[in-house]
Amino acid sequence: MLAFEIRHLHKTYGHDVRANDGLDFSIETGEVFGILGPNGAGKSTLVQQMVGLCVPTSGEIRLQGQPIRPHDRRVRRLVGYLAQRPLALYDLRAREAVVATGRLRGLGRPEAEREADALLREIGLKDRQDRLVGNLSGGEHRLVGMATALIGSPPVLILDEPTNELDPVARRRVWDMLMRRRSEGTTIILVTHNVLEAERVVGRVAIMARGRIVAIGTPGELKERLHAQVRLEVALRDGVPQAEDWLGAGRQIGERRWSLTLGRDRLGEAFRRLADPETSAEIDDLRIASPSLEDVYLAYHGEEEREDAP
Amino acid sequence: MRLEGTLRAPGTLSAFWVLLGMQLARARRSWRQYIIVSSAMPSGIAILLRAMTSHPGEALALQIISGNVVLSVAITAIAMLAQQVAWMRQNRTFDYYHTLPVPNFAVILAILVAYLLFALPGIAVVLTVGALFYGVHLVISPGILPAILGTGVALSGIGALLGIASRDGELAGLTGNLVMMAVLFLGIIPSGRLPLPLVALSDILPSTYGVRLLLHLLTGQASPYVWLVDGLMLLFFSVVLFFAVERLSYRVG
Ligand SMILES: Nc1ncnc2c1ncn2[C@@H]1O[C@H](COP(=O)(O)OP(=O)(O)O)[C@@H](O)[C@H]1O
Ligand SMILES: [Mg+2]
């Protein structure tokens, strides 16, 4: 069954900000669907409409075949939502915020407390559960928001940048939590910038730019479109000047680490260069890989930027 | 496949209690300030006016005490709540509630009732100070509770509307203070002594009816007629303002 169907969706702010400019896609029940794209692409606008916080200018969004309305009651019962803005419950302690949200989803007090404790443990906040939300760090604040989205086990989760501001350990915990919810059959729609991490979890992704979807499919399918390419990761030794002439065409991904996406036809030439004794003496580490979801993302992003150029 | 899954929602009453608890959590850190803020100015004004009049009659004394009790409500319900609501709109607190399966009127009622409760200690202080300094006997009857409740809900309706209409908390605080001043003047000065345009203004301020009802209650003279006129007016303002807030806080872009 389809969880969401989005048809001819347009959302314009004011006269000319086309935040969503003709979106058409659907999401299956039980699917984990990623939404990627640069800042201002219209991702938050899209998910806000999916939870009824904002009304489409034209077009339609259906949940389980029924069009959703502003503040739709079905949506509120079915969907756990994490907004991009931090949770506002500053005067509550972390655990209180999670318990209260559970009770507002219809759990009895003991049930809400039990679930809140389990969630806070799972998310790694048990030792900070009695701090006021307003006093938590950005990342901790985000984790409390995540726990409020999950309590009551809503069958659909819509999460706007759930791993933003998190340290690597917390990020990993959140992805693991999402994996567990996925295996329980929860439908998950998530907006994210962590392209590499999302690849582990999402079944399909849509890449958005300037209010449109520029690519949609499984990470495998999207990578297939770059199939004629190979990714070369080169790390240079300390003190070696950058080999501007050929690494300059790539993307710097670390202090002295470069990533080059090459057509297979140019691979021979690259290998001849690497085999050159002078060059190989400068190289500390070398890796050859197929393109990652991040490469796909950057490839589409790059295209968009070129279109922008005069 | 669990789309049909849990289709639960809390009962309205239990949702209200949870929401009220969430609002009252604000007082946990700042209850001392709330008591001081809601009692200092009205008590101070009552004492000041006593010092400036040599022999205030009982009628004037009661007018001053009732007016200051309502001022105490206005401080939390208008000035403080307007800022709080503006702030809630700015940081999208309403979005959080609007994605949970609870009715919006329970959310709004919890907010208004919480700010009414914040006024209670101040009211007790003003009544005590009034009785001591003016040497009048105040009749404390159960009718005072619905009178304060009606005044409180109506005034917090005004406060919440100011908060919704204001661009930010600072502006809401300023307009809230302005309206509070109006409540103060029109509540303490007997309407017989007001110039005509101000009489018209006092007619459309719910605090006027709250002061009048309270005045009669504190002298033990609240007849059914008084309840019918002033009580009904308060009820009318409470209901109209409540639903205006409920609707307007619920708009979507
Ligand atoms: N409430 C609003 N009013 C006016 N413009 C807005 C509003 N919300 C978002 N926008 C604009 O719409 C575009 C898309 O925003 P958003 O959906 O937040 O993007 P994303 O989440 O992909 O970063 C941006 O150009 C943003 O400035
Ligand atoms: Mg966003």
XYZ file of N, CA and C in Angstrom, chain B residues 16-251:
708
model
N -5.784 17.747 28.539
C -5.758 19.055 29.193
C -4.858 19.041 30.421
N -4.964 17.996 31.247
C -4.134 17.942 32.459
C -2.653 17.891 32.110
N -2.316 17.081 31.108
C -0.912 16.994 30.707
C -0.435 18.367 30.209
N -1.260 18.999 29.372
C -0.886 20.304 28.809
C -0.754 21.363 29.899
N -1.662 21.317 30.875
C -1.590 22.282 31.969
C -0.302 22.069 32.767
N 0.017 20.806 33.024
C 1.261 20.505 33.735
C 2.466 21.055 32.983
N 2.450 20.922 31.645
C 3.569 21.419 30.835
C 3.688 22.933 30.966
N 2.536 23.628 31.021
C 2.560 25.087 31.153
C 3.035 25.497 32.539
N 2.546 24.775 33.563
C 2.880 25.164 34.930
C 4.356 24.934 35.234
N 5.009 24.090 34.418
C 6.439 23.848 34.624
C 7.223 25.160 34.559
N 6.688 26.134 33.857
C 7.347 27.453 33.801
C 7.537 28.045 35.184
N 6.547 27.795 36.062
C 6.569 28.437 37.372
C 7.602 27.800 38.296
N 8.100 26.624 37.914
C 8.997 25.903 38.792
C 10.236 26.719 39.114
N 10.741 27.395 38.117
C 11.951 28.183 38.337
C 11.633 29.591 38.781
N 10.471 30.116 38.325
C 10.268 31.552 38.510
C 9.035 31.911 39.330
N 8.551 31.007 40.214
C 7.330 31.339 40.957
C 7.522 32.544 41.860
N 8.726 32.740 42.396
C 8.935 33.891 43.285
C 8.730 35.183 42.493
N 9.346 35.227 41.310
C 9.188 36.427 40.484
C 7.714 36.649 40.122
N 7.002 35.552 39.839
C 5.593 35.687 39.467
C 4.800 36.333 40.598
N 5.060 35.889 41.842
C 4.323 36.450 42.974
C 4.666 37.928 43.143
N 5.954 38.237 43.043
C 6.363 39.635 43.228
C 5.759 40.518 42.135
N 5.915 40.059 40.882
C 5.445 40.874 39.761
C 3.933 41.093 39.831
N 3.180 40.042 40.206
C 1.726 40.200 40.161
C 1.175 40.852 41.414
N 1.982 41.035 42.457
C 1.426 41.662 43.658
C 2.032 43.027 43.966
N 3.275 43.271 43.547
C 3.955 44.502 43.963
C 3.232 45.752 43.466
N 2.955 45.805 42.163
C 2.359 47.029 41.625
C 0.936 47.261 42.158
N 0.044 46.267 42.120
C -1.299 46.527 42.645
C -1.295 46.863 44.140
N -0.479 46.156 44.937
C -0.422 46.478 46.370
C 0.124 47.876 46.550
N 1.166 48.197 45.800
C 1.786 49.517 45.895
C 0.794 50.610 45.562
N 0.024 50.409 44.505
C -0.955 51.433 44.108
C -2.022 51.587 45.187
N -2.472 50.465 45.739
C -3.489 50.526 46.796
C -2.950 51.321 47.994
N -1.706 51.051 48.385
C -1.117 51.749 49.538
C -0.927 53.233 49.223
N -0.470 53.515 48.011
C -0.250 54.905 47.589
C -1.551 55.705 47.652
N -2.612 55.125 47.106
C -3.888 55.836 47.069
C -4.435 56.036 48.493
N -4.141 55.074 49.355
C -4.582 55.215 50.753
C -3.846 56.386 51.405
N -2.559 56.495 51.111
C -1.757 57.557 51.707
C -2.192 58.933 51.208
N -2.739 59.005 50.008
C -3.083 60.291 49.421
C -4.508 60.747 49.747
N -5.328 59.827 50.260
C -6.694 60.232 50.620
C -6.823 60.143 52.139
N -7.342 61.235 52.738
C -7.379 61.242 54.202
C -8.456 60.299 54.743
N -9.667 60.380 54.201
C -10.723 59.517 54.713
C -11.470 58.842 53.564
N -10.901 57.854 52.962
C -11.618 57.213 51.867
C -12.866 56.520 52.403
N -13.981 56.762 51.766
C -15.209 56.068 52.173
C -15.091 54.594 51.810
N -16.027 53.812 52.301
C -15.963 52.381 52.038
C -16.140 52.091 50.548
N -16.966 52.879 49.888
C -17.218 52.644 48.459
C -15.932 52.827 47.657
N -15.225 53.909 47.944
C -13.976 54.163 47.224
C -12.939 53.084 47.546
N -12.865 52.733 48.832
C -11.917 51.699 49.248
C -12.152 50.414 48.458
N -13.396 50.019 48.344
C -13.698 48.765 47.644
C -13.409 48.863 46.155
N -13.667 50.055 45.613
C -13.355 50.266 44.198
C -11.854 50.081 43.961
N -11.061 50.676 44.868
C -9.608 50.590 44.725
C -9.126 49.145 44.885
N -9.670 48.458 45.881
C -9.228 47.070 46.113
C -9.631 46.176 44.933
N -10.875 46.287 44.487
C -11.319 45.441 43.369
C -10.516 45.750 42.114
N -10.301 47.053 41.871
C -9.539 47.446 40.691
C -8.139 46.859 40.713
N -7.531 46.823 41.882
C -6.164 46.314 41.964
C -6.098 44.788 41.910
N -7.158 44.126 42.391
C -7.207 42.668 42.220
C -7.221 42.341 40.722
N -8.043 43.078 39.976
C -8.125 42.827 38.535
C -6.817 43.224 37.844
N -6.167 44.262 38.350
C -4.862 44.633 37.792
C -3.859 43.486 37.969
N -3.927 42.860 39.125
C -3.034 41.742 39.386
C -3.253 40.622 38.353
N -4.531 40.366 38.021
C -4.821 39.388 36.970
C -4.276 39.879 35.636
N -4.449 41.169 35.368
C -4.031 41.716 34.073
C -2.525 41.615 33.872
N -1.781 41.727 34.967
C -0.313 41.671 34.820
C 0.127 40.327 34.247
N -0.367 39.224 34.831
C 0.040 37.929 34.274
C -0.712 37.631 32.983
N -2.034 37.901 32.986
C -2.860 37.452 31.865
C -2.648 38.287 30.606
N -2.325 39.558 30.766
C -2.129 40.375 29.559
C -0.639 40.597 29.293
N 0.036 41.251 30.235
C 1.422 41.641 29.940
C 2.329 40.427 29.775
N 2.274 39.486 30.739
C 3.174 38.336 30.653
C 2.764 37.368 29.548
N 1.476 37.105 29.450
C 1.030 36.112 28.464
C 1.240 36.593 27.023
N 1.045 37.899 26.772
C 1.256 38.408 25.415
C 2.689 38.107 24.965
N 3.643 38.361 25.870
C 5.047 38.079 25.526
C 5.276 36.593 25.315
N 4.686 35.800 26.195
C 4.890 34.356 26.113
C 4.331 33.797 24.794
N 3.138 34.252 24.410
C 2.533 33.725 23.185
C 3.333 34.163 21.958
N 3.795 35.425 21.975
C 4.609 35.891 20.844
C 5.860 35.032 20.718
N 6.438 34.720 21.839
C 7.642 33.893 21.875
C 7.332 32.473 21.399
N 6.186 31.935 21.801
C 5.787 30.587 21.364
C 5.570 30.527 19.850
N 5.040 31.617 19.315
C 4.858 31.641 17.863
C 6.200 31.738 17.154
N 7.080 32.536 17.727
C 8.377 32.724 17.094
C 9.193 31.426 17.072
N 9.180 30.692 18.190
C 9.987 29.473 18.186
C 9.178 28.227 17.812
N 8.008 28.431 17.253
C 7.220 27.348 16.670
C 6.731 26.318 17.683
N 6.468 26.748 18.906
C 5.921 25.811 19.891
C 4.578 25.261 19.438
N 3.782 26.111 18.779
C 2.462 25.646 18.364
C 2.573 24.512 17.340
N 3.610 24.548 16.509
C 3.800 23.456 15.545
C 3.953 22.118 16.257
N 4.673 22.150 17.383
C 4.843 20.912 18.148
C 3.473 20.368 18.567
N 2.634 21.216 19.155
C 1.315 20.751 19.588
C 0.445 20.347 18.402
N 0.602 21.067 17.297
C -0.277 20.819 16.146
C 0.073 19.549 15.381
N 1.167 18.879 15.746
C 1.438 17.591 15.109
C 1.130 16.439 16.069
N 0.507 16.746 17.206
C 0.109 15.692 18.146
C -1.421 15.586 18.156
N -1.942 14.376 18.463
C -3.406 14.198 18.365
C -4.151 14.786 19.563
N -4.005 16.102 19.778
C -4.750 16.765 20.849
C -5.514 17.947 20.257
N -6.720 18.213 20.773
C -7.484 19.341 20.235
C -6.823 20.662 20.591
N -6.865 21.593 19.659
C -6.211 22.875 19.892
C -6.844 23.636 21.051
N -8.155 23.448 21.263
C -8.753 24.231 22.356
C -8.221 23.782 23.707
N -7.810 22.488 23.821
C -7.205 22.042 25.078
C -5.848 22.717 25.272
N -5.109 22.894 24.170
C -3.806 23.572 24.241
C -3.998 25.008 24.724
N -4.932 25.718 24.087
C -5.144 27.125 24.423
C -5.693 27.275 25.834
N -6.645 26.425 26.195
C -7.219 26.511 27.532
C -6.132 26.298 28.591
N -5.249 25.341 28.348
C -4.180 25.075 29.321
C -3.292 26.306 29.480
N -2.990 26.978 28.390
C -2.139 28.170 28.468
C -2.843 29.275 29.256
N -4.122 29.524 28.920
C -4.843 30.607 29.593
C -5.016 30.310 31.076
N -5.382 29.063 31.395
C -5.605 28.711 32.801
C -4.300 28.815 33.589
N -3.191 28.403 32.965
C -1.909 28.482 33.668
C -1.602 29.922 34.064
N -1.811 30.858 33.143
C -1.490 32.250 33.469
C -2.475 32.836 34.459
N -3.691 32.303 34.491
C -4.644 32.710 35.517
C -4.163 32.217 36.885
N -3.676 30.978 36.924
C -3.191 30.424 38.196
C -1.977 31.207 38.705
N -1.137 31.662 37.764
C 0.024 32.434 38.186
C -0.399 33.717 38.920
N -1.640 34.191 38.664
C -2.088 35.442 39.273
C -2.616 35.232 40.692
N -2.954 33.985 41.071
C -3.640 33.762 42.344
C -2.875 34.268 43.575
N -1.574 33.976 43.691
C -0.889 34.490 44.892
C -0.951 36.016 44.977
N -0.795 36.669 43.839
C -0.856 38.133 43.812
C -2.212 38.630 44.283
N -3.275 37.947 43.869
C -4.625 38.347 44.270
C -4.767 38.263 45.792
N -4.265 37.173 46.360
C -4.354 37.004 47.817
C -3.601 38.126 48.535
N -2.427 38.473 48.008
C -1.643 39.546 48.629
C -2.409 40.869 48.566
N -2.984 41.185 47.392
C -3.692 42.455 47.220
C -4.894 42.524 48.152
N -5.633 41.435 48.304
C -6.799 41.428 49.192
C -6.363 41.667 50.640
N -5.287 41.027 51.030
C -4.801 41.187 52.406
C -4.346 42.621 52.657
N -3.521 43.124 51.739
C -3.028 44.498 51.877
C -4.196 45.479 51.903
N -5.167 45.271 51.030
C -6.333 46.154 50.956
C -7.090 46.172 52.269
N -7.381 44.976 52.802
C -8.150 44.886 54.042
C -7.391 45.578 55.190
N -6.080 45.383 55.239
C -5.271 45.966 56.319
C -5.225 47.483 56.239
N -4.918 48.021 55.055
C -4.678 49.456 54.942
C -5.953 50.288 54.919
N -7.035 49.700 54.435
C -8.268 50.482 54.352
C -9.204 50.150 55.504
N -8.841 49.152 56.281
C -9.657 48.792 57.433
C -11.086 48.424 57.073
N -11.302 47.892 55.900
C -12.659 47.485 55.519
C -12.804 45.976 55.700
N -14.027 45.569 55.953
C -14.272 44.139 56.063
C -14.604 43.582 54.674
N -13.824 42.637 54.223
C -14.080 42.062 52.899
C -14.815 40.734 53.064
N -15.880 40.576 52.326
C -16.628 39.316 52.368
C -16.004 38.364 51.349
N -15.389 37.297 51.847
C -14.786 36.335 50.915
C -15.769 35.186 50.713
N -16.430 35.186 49.567
C -17.449 34.160 49.307
C -16.992 33.283 48.147
N -17.585 32.106 48.015
C -17.170 31.207 46.911
C -17.385 31.833 45.535
N -18.275 32.814 45.435
C -18.551 33.446 44.146
C -17.321 34.153 43.575
N -16.355 34.477 44.450
C -15.158 35.167 43.980
C -14.406 34.325 42.938
N -14.428 33.014 43.160
C -13.673 32.128 42.273
C -14.140 32.191 40.814
N -15.460 31.973 40.554
C -15.890 32.104 39.148
C -15.704 33.523 38.612
N -15.819 34.524 39.477
C -15.636 35.907 39.004
C -14.200 36.099 38.518
N -13.245 35.592 39.309
C -11.835 35.739 38.913
C -11.522 34.858 37.705
N -12.133 33.672 37.683
C -11.926 32.778 36.541
C -12.399 33.438 35.246
N -13.606 34.023 35.290
C -14.159 34.677 34.095
C -13.297 35.855 33.680
N -12.913 36.690 34.660
C -12.064 37.841 34.356
C -10.732 37.353 33.780
N -10.193 36.308 34.413
C -8.876 35.803 34.003
C -8.891 35.256 32.591
N -9.897 34.455 32.256
C -9.925 33.872 30.910
C -10.110 34.974 29.867
N -11.005 35.945 30.182
C -11.236 37.022 29.222
C -9.969 37.851 29.025
N -9.304 38.209 30.138
C -8.092 39.027 30.001
C -6.966 38.235 29.341
N -6.833 36.947 29.657
C -5.748 36.212 28.995
C -6.075 36.004 27.516
N -7.366 36.033 27.182
C -7.721 36.028 25.760
C -7.142 37.251 25.073
N -7.282 38.408 25.739
C -6.713 39.645 25.163
C -5.195 39.526 25.057
N -4.579 39.041 26.148
C -3.119 38.892 26.144
C -2.660 37.985 25.018
N -3.326 36.842 24.853
C -2.922 35.888 23.821
C -3.112 36.484 22.423
N -4.207 37.244 22.233
C -4.425 37.870 20.917
C -3.319 38.875 20.613
N -2.929 39.650 21.629
C -1.828 40.595 21.414
C -0.565 39.840 21.021
N -0.326 38.710 21.680
C 0.856 37.904 21.371
C 0.825 37.375 19.953
N -0.365 36.942 19.513
C -0.489 36.402 18.161
C -0.288 37.508 17.127
N -0.805 38.713 17.447
C -0.748 39.806 16.470
C 0.621 40.472 16.416
N 1.456 40.272 17.428
C 2.724 41.012 17.482
C 3.815 40.284 16.722
N 4.714 41.070 16.163
C 5.804 40.508 15.393
C 6.770 39.744 16.293
N 7.030 40.284 17.479
C 7.958 39.598 18.379
C 7.595 39.863 19.831
N 8.340 39.229 20.728
C 8.035 39.313 22.143
C 8.149 40.721 22.704
N 9.102 41.476 22.197
C 9.311 42.822 22.712
C 8.091 43.709 22.435
N 7.625 43.641 21.187
C 6.461 44.429 20.795
C 5.229 43.989 21.587
N 5.087 42.674 21.749
C 3.953 42.147 22.505
C 3.998 42.651 23.939
N 5.212 42.716 24.520
C 5.342 43.213 25.879
C 4.894 44.670 25.983
N 5.285 45.471 24.992
C 4.921 46.893 25.007
C 3.420 47.089 24.882
N 2.802 46.447 23.906
C 1.350 46.620 23.739
C 0.615 46.038 24.943
N 1.139 44.930 25.469
C 0.523 44.332 26.657
C 0.517 45.318 27.822
N 1.622 46.027 28.004
C 1.694 47.001 29.089
C 0.713 48.146 28.884
N 0.556 48.537 27.627
C -0.369 49.626 27.316
C -1.798 49.237 27.694
N -2.200 48.029 27.278
C -3.557 47.568 27.584
C -3.726 47.414 29.098
N -2.659 46.987 29.764
C -2.713 46.827 31.208
C -2.956 48.172 31.899
N -2.338 49.221 31.362
C -2.553 50.565 31.902
C -4.027 50.949 31.787
N -4.616 50.629 30.646
C -6.027 50.945 30.442
C -6.873 50.212 31.483
N -6.550 48.934 31.693
C -7.289 48.152 32.681
C -7.171 48.813 34.052
N -5.975 49.279 34.356
C -5.735 49.903 35.661
C -6.579 51.157 35.849
N -6.472 52.095 34.887
C -7.190 53.362 35.030
C -8.696 53.159 35.063
N -9.172 52.389 34.079
C -10.616 52.257 33.958
C -11.177 51.399 35.080
N -10.315 50.574 35.695
C -10.792 49.717 36.768
C -10.894 50.460 38.092
N -10.009 51.431 38.315
C -9.982 52.081 39.620
C -10.856 53.332 39.672
N -10.885 54.059 38.550
C -11.711 55.267 38.538
C -13.171 54.869 38.328
N -14.067 55.246 39.237
C -15.487 54.891 39.060
C -16.006 55.483 37.756
N -16.835 54.733 37.033
C -17.204 55.144 35.676
C -17.953 56.474 35.667
N -18.587 56.861 36.814
C -19.271 58.147 36.883
C -18.330 59.318 36.672
N -17.042 59.125 36.964
C -16.105 60.246 36.864
C -15.299 60.239 35.562
N -15.604 59.289 34.690
C -14.831 59.192 33.444
C -15.425 60.064 32.351
N -14.578 60.685 31.524
C -15.103 61.359 30.328
C -15.730 60.343 29.369
N -16.622 60.837 28.525
C -17.461 59.950 27.719
C -16.699 58.926 26.853
N -15.650 59.369 26.111
C -14.963 58.381 25.258
C -14.376 57.242 26.086
N -13.915 57.562 27.300
C -13.330 56.521 28.131
C -14.405 55.579 28.686
N -15.604 56.100 28.854
C -16.701 55.225 29.285
C -16.951 54.169 28.211
N -16.918 54.630 26.962
C -17.119 53.693 25.853
C -16.023 52.636 25.850
N -14.790 53.088 26.078
C -13.682 52.136 26.109
C -13.852 51.152 27.263
N -14.287 51.666 28.409
C -14.420 50.783 29.562
C -15.546 49.775 29.336
N -16.521 50.150 28.515
C -17.613 49.208 28.223
C -17.143 47.997 27.430
N -16.089 48.198 26.625
C -15.647 47.045 25.822
C -14.459 46.315 26.451
N -14.052 46.744 27.644
C -12.992 46.005 28.339
C -13.622 45.039 29.342
N -13.338 43.744 29.223
C -13.944 42.791 30.151
C -13.580 43.065 31.610
N -12.420 43.731 31.824
C -12.012 43.973 33.206
C -13.040 44.823 33.948
N -13.722 45.735 33.240
C -14.738 46.576 33.850
C -15.795 45.729 34.567
N -16.225 44.679 33.870
C -17.278 43.831 34.446
C -16.711 42.996 35.577
N -15.447 42.614 35.444
C -14.797 41.855 36.511
C -14.712 42.695 37.784
N -14.304 43.967 37.641
C -14.182 44.854 38.802
C -15.551 45.043 39.452
N -16.560 45.276 38.637
C -17.900 45.530 39.189
C -18.426 44.321 39.956
N -18.249 43.149 39.340
C -18.731 41.931 39.974
C -17.989 41.704 41.300
N -16.700 41.921 41.260
C -15.864 41.714 42.445
C -16.263 42.685 43.561
N -16.531 43.914 43.147
C -16.942 44.951 44.093
C -18.191 44.514 44.852
N -19.146 44.011 44.133
C -20.381 43.552 44.777
C -20.129 42.327 45.640
N -19.285 41.432 45.152
C -19.011 40.212 45.909
C -18.318 40.541 47.232
N -17.346 41.472 47.188
C -16.562 41.767 48.386
C -17.375 42.500 49.459
N -18.471 43.133 49.031
C -19.353 43.755 50.027
C -20.501 42.820 50.383
N -20.505 41.642 49.817
C -21.572 40.684 50.114
C -22.902 41.074 49.499
N -22.848 41.855 48.402
C -24.104 42.335 47.802
C -24.275 41.896 46.347
N -23.730 40.732 46.024
C -23.866 40.288 44.633
C -25.245 39.677 44.432
N -26.165 40.458 43.925
C -27.524 39.977 43.704
C -27.562 39.170 42.416
N -28.612 38.375 42.251
C -28.745 37.640 40.982
C -28.698 38.588 39.787
N -29.181 39.823 39.990
C -29.183 40.783 38.889
C -27.741 41.115 38.467
N -26.877 41.330 39.462
C -25.469 41.629 39.177
C -24.818 40.466 38.416
N -25.103 39.272 38.883
C -24.551 38.104 38.204
C -25.048 38.046 36.762
N -26.333 38.363 36.609
C -26.931 38.263 35.284
C -26.265 39.243 34.318
N -26.008 40.475 34.792
C -25.422 41.484 33.905
C -23.902 41.297 33.776
N -23.193 41.499 34.903
C -21.727 41.459 34.825
C -21.201 40.053 34.592
N -21.826 39.083 35.256
C -21.391 37.691 35.080
C -21.552 37.240 33.639
N -22.690 37.562 33.053
C -22.920 37.144 31.664
C -21.975 37.846 30.701
N -21.703 39.121 30.985
C -20.765 39.845 30.120
C -19.383 39.178 30.155
N -18.953 38.798 31.362
C -17.655 38.124 31.484
C -17.659 36.812 30.715
N -18.745 36.079 30.853
C -18.856 34.798 30.158
C -18.784 35.022 28.649
N -19.514 36.048 28.201
C -19.530 36.378 26.783
C -18.112 36.701 26.283
N -17.413 37.586 26.991
C -16.047 37.942 26.583
C -15.118 36.725 26.607
N -15.250 35.915 27.670
C -14.377 34.743 27.779
C -14.558 33.834 26.578
N -15.820 33.547 26.237
C -16.082 32.602 25.156
C -15.607 33.169 23.820
N -15.962 34.437 23.539
C -15.591 35.033 22.252
C -14.062 35.110 22.106
N -13.408 35.626 23.155
C -11.957 35.771 23.063
C -11.275 34.413 22.988
N -11.801 33.456 23.756
C -11.200 32.127 23.741
C -11.212 31.539 22.331
N -12.379 31.606 21.673
C -12.437 30.987 20.345
C -11.659 31.782 19.296
N -11.565 33.095 19.512
C -10.723 33.886 18.599
C -9.270 33.411 18.702
N -8.798 33.232 19.926
C -7.417 32.760 20.111
C -7.264 31.368 19.519
N -8.244 30.524 19.794
C -8.177 29.139 19.340
C -8.056 29.089 17.812
N -8.887 29.879 17.122
C -8.855 29.920 15.645
C -7.532 30.480 15.137
N -7.176 31.651 15.677
C -6.025 32.362 15.112
C -4.699 31.638 15.361
N -4.603 30.935 16.485
C -3.349 30.223 16.748
C -3.246 28.994 15.844
N -4.317 28.691 15.156
C -4.419 27.449 14.405
C -4.261 27.663 12.906
N -4.077 28.915 12.514
C -3.935 29.209 11.084
C -2.688 28.551 10.515
